XYZ file of C-alpha atoms in Angstrom:
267
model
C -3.143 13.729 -0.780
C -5.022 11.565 1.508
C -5.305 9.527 3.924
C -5.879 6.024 3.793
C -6.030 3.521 7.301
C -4.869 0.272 6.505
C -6.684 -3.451 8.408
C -3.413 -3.326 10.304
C -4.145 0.144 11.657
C -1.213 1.902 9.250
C -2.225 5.465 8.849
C -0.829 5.750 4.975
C -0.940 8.959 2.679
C -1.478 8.721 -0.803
C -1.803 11.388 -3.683
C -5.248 10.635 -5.200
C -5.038 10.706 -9.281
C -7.122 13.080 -10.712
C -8.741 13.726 -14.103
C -5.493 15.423 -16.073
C -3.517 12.013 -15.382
C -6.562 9.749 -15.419
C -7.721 11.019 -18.850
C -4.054 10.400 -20.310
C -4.078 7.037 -18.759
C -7.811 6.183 -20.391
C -6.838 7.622 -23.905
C -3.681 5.094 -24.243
C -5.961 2.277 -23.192
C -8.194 3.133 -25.161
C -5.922 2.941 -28.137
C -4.825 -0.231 -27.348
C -8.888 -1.435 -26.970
C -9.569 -0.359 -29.788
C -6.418 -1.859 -31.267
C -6.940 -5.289 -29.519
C -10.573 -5.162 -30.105
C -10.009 -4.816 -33.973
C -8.095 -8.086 -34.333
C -10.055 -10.028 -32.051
C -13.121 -9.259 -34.778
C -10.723 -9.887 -38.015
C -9.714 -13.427 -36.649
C -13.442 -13.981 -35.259
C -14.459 -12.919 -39.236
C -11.895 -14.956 -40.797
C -12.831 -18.132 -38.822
C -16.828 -17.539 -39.617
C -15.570 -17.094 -43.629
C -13.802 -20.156 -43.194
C -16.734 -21.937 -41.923
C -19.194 -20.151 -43.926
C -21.497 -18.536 -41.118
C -23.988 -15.861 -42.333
C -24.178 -12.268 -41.420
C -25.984 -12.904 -37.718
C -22.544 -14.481 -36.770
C -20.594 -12.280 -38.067
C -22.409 -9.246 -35.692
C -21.833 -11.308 -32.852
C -18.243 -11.438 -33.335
C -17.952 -7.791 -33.917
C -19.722 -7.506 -30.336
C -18.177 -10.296 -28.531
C -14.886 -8.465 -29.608
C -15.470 -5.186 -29.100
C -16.840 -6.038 -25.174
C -14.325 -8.379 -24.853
C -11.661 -5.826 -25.478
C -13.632 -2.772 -23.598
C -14.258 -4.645 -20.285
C -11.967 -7.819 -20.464
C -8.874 -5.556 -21.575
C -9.583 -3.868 -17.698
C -10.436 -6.555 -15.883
C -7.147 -8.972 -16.671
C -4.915 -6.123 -16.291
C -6.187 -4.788 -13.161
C -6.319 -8.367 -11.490
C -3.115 -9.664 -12.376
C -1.396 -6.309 -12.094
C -2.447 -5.232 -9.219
C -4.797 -2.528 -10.011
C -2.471 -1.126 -13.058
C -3.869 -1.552 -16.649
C -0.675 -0.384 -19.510
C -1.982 2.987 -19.545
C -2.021 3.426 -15.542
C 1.444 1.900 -15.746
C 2.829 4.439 -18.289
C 1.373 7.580 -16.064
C 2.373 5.715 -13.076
C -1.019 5.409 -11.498
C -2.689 2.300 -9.438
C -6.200 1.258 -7.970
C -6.096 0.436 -4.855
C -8.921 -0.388 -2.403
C -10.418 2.191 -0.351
C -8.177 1.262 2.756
C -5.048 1.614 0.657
C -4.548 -2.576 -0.231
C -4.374 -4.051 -3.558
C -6.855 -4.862 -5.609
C -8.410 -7.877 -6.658
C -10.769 -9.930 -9.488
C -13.701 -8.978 -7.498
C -13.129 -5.130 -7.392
C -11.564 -5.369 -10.893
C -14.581 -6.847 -12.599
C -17.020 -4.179 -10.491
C -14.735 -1.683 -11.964
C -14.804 -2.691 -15.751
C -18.679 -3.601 -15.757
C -19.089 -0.333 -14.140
C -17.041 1.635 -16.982
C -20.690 0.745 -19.424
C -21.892 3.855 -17.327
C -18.762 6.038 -16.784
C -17.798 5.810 -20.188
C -19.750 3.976 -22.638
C -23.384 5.448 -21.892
C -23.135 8.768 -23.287
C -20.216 8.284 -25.549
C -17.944 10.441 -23.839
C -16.921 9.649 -20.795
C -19.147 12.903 -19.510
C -20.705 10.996 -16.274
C -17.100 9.633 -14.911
C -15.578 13.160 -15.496
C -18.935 14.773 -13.891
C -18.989 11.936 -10.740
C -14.782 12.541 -10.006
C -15.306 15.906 -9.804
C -17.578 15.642 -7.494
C -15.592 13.332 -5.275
C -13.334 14.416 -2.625
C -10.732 11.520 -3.885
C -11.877 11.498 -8.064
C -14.058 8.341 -7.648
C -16.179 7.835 -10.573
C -19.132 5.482 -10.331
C -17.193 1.829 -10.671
C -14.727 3.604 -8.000
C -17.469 4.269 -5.535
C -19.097 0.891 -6.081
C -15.756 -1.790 -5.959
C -14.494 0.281 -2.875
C -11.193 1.652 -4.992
C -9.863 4.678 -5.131
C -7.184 5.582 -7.775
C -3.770 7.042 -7.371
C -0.014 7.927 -8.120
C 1.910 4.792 -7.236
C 4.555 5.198 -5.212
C 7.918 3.153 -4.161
C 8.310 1.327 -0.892
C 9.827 2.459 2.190
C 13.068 1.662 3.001
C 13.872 -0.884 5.796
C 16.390 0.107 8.499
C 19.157 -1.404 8.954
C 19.703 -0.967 13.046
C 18.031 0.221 15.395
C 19.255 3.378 17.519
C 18.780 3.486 21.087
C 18.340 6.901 23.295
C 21.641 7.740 24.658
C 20.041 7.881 28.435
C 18.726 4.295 28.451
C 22.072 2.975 27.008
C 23.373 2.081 30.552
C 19.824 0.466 31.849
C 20.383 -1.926 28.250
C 23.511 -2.723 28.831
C 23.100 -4.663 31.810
C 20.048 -6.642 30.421
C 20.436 -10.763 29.721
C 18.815 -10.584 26.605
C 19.430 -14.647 26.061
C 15.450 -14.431 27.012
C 14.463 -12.851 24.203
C 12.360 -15.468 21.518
C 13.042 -14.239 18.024
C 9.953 -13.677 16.827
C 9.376 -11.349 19.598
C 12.755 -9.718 18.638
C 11.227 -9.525 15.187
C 7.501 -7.777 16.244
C 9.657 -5.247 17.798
C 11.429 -4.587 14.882
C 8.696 -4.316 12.825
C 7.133 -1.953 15.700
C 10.079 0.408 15.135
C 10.447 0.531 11.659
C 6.562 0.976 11.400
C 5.993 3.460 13.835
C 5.978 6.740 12.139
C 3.049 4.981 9.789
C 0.886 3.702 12.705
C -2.056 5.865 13.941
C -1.135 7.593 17.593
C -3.515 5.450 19.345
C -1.711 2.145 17.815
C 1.568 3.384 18.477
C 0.701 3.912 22.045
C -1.022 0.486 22.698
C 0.775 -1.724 20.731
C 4.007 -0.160 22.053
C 2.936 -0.661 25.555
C 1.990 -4.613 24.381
C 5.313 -5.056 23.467
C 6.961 -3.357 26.395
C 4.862 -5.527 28.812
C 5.551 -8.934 26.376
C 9.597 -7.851 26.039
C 10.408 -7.097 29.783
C 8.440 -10.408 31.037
C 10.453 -12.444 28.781
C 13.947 -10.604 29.956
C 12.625 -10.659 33.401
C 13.036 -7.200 34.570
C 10.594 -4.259 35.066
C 10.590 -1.595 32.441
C 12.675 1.818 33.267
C 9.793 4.177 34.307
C 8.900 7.216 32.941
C 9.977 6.663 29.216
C 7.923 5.046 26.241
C 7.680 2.374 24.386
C 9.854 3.803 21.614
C 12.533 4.505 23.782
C 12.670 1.453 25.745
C 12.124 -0.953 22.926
C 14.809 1.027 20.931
C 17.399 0.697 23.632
C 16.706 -3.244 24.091
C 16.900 -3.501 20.225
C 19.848 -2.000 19.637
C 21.926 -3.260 22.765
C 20.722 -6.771 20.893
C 22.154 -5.833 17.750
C 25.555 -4.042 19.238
C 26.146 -7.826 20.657
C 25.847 -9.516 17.607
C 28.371 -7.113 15.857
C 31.979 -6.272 16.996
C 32.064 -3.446 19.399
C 33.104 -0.216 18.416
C 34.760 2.343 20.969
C 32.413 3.889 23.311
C 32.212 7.408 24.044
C 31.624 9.022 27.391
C 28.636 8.246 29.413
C 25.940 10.263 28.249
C 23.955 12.359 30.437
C 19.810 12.098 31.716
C 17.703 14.089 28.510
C 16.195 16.812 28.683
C 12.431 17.096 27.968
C 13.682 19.219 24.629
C 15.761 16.609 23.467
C 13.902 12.738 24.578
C 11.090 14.975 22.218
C 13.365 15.240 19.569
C 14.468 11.779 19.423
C 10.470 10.418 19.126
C 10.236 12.821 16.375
């Protein structure tokens, strides 16, 4: 595994892909360069009988098909995939770039210009298998100069449904006018919340107290002290949301947390 900081400041962990998984992936592409390559030269060949071109043509298809197949084959796939060629797809692997995002042309055509050296230079693939195993995250040399790092795709995370407030600020929320409130504030707050257990400590701290600030001015109250951002903005959101639905029966008041369990419920 590692881990990956995102443009938006989203600590993500990813498992890298290493040579096992990456070799499978390489030998079905492979297969289907070869395969793809071979046809592109029979129809080049068949249209240069047709026409009647001597031999010198008929080498330069053989290499125009061949490279286009080698390095084009890559290059489309990884673009408008993604980062997943058919063989990446079928092991379940991705490139992404080295802060976690998708890839694009640019780092797709530095990768398949790169694979000349990582696998066509000696034949065998020796250098990329030498240069990943050298690299704390399995970057061969196209990795190392596009900025991409390989690894085992995974699914996205779910989104939640409602927010849950702390049982101790339930009584402070409940007495808010939350008509105040702009939506797309309401929605940045969300996001906040659903995010947070991805966002670097620092981020969840500052942003948190950003919102806190932003939220209370626009309700017009000061915020409860002594509690943080995750706590406060989870009360607000979720009083918001109990409005909009029909109430349900409420249990007894609950009582001030201890320091045991507000720790609990940031964790």
């Amino acid at each position: 595994m590692a881990l990956f900081t995102t443009g938006e400041a989203v600590a993500v962990e990813l498992p890298i892909a290493r040579i096992p998984t990456r070799a499978a992936a390489f030998v079905i592409d492979l297969i289907i360069q070869l395969i793809g390559g071979l046809l592109l030269v029979l129809v080049f060949e068949a249209l240069l009988v047709a026409a009647d071109a001597d031999s010198a043509w008929r080498d330069a298809a053989v290499l125009v098909g061949m490279v286009s197949a080698l390095i084009g084959y890559p290059v489309l796939f990884e673009t408008f995939s993604r980062g997943r060629s058919l063989g990446k797809m079928m092991v379940g692997l991705r490139v992404v770039r080295a802060d976690g995002g998708p890839v694009d042309f640019r780092h797709a055509v530095t990768r398949g210009l790169s694979g000349i050296v990582d696998f066509w230079m000696l034949g065998t693939g020796l250098i990329a298998i030498v240069v990943s195993m050298c690299s704390p995250q399995g970057r061969r040399i196209g990795d190392a100069l596009a900025g991409t790092v390989v690894v085992h795709d995974r699914s996205r995370l779910p989104f939640a449904a409602l927010a849950i407030a702390p049982p101790w600020l339930a009584a402070w929320s409940r007495q808010l006018d939350l008509s105040g409130l702009p939506e797309d504030l309401a929605l940045s707050t969300r996001q906040y919340l659903v995010r947070f257990r991805t966002l670097t400590p620092a981020v969840q701290d500052q942003l948190g107290r950003a919102l806190v600030i932003a939220v209370c001015a626009s309700l017009r109250t000061p915020p409860p002290n002594g509690y943080p951002p995750l706590h406060i903005l989870g009360a607000i959101l979720a009083e918001r949301q109990r409005r909009a639905i029909p109430p349900v029966p409420m249990s007894a008041p609950a009582q001030p947390p201890t320091p045991a369990q507000a720790v609990a419920w940031t964790h």
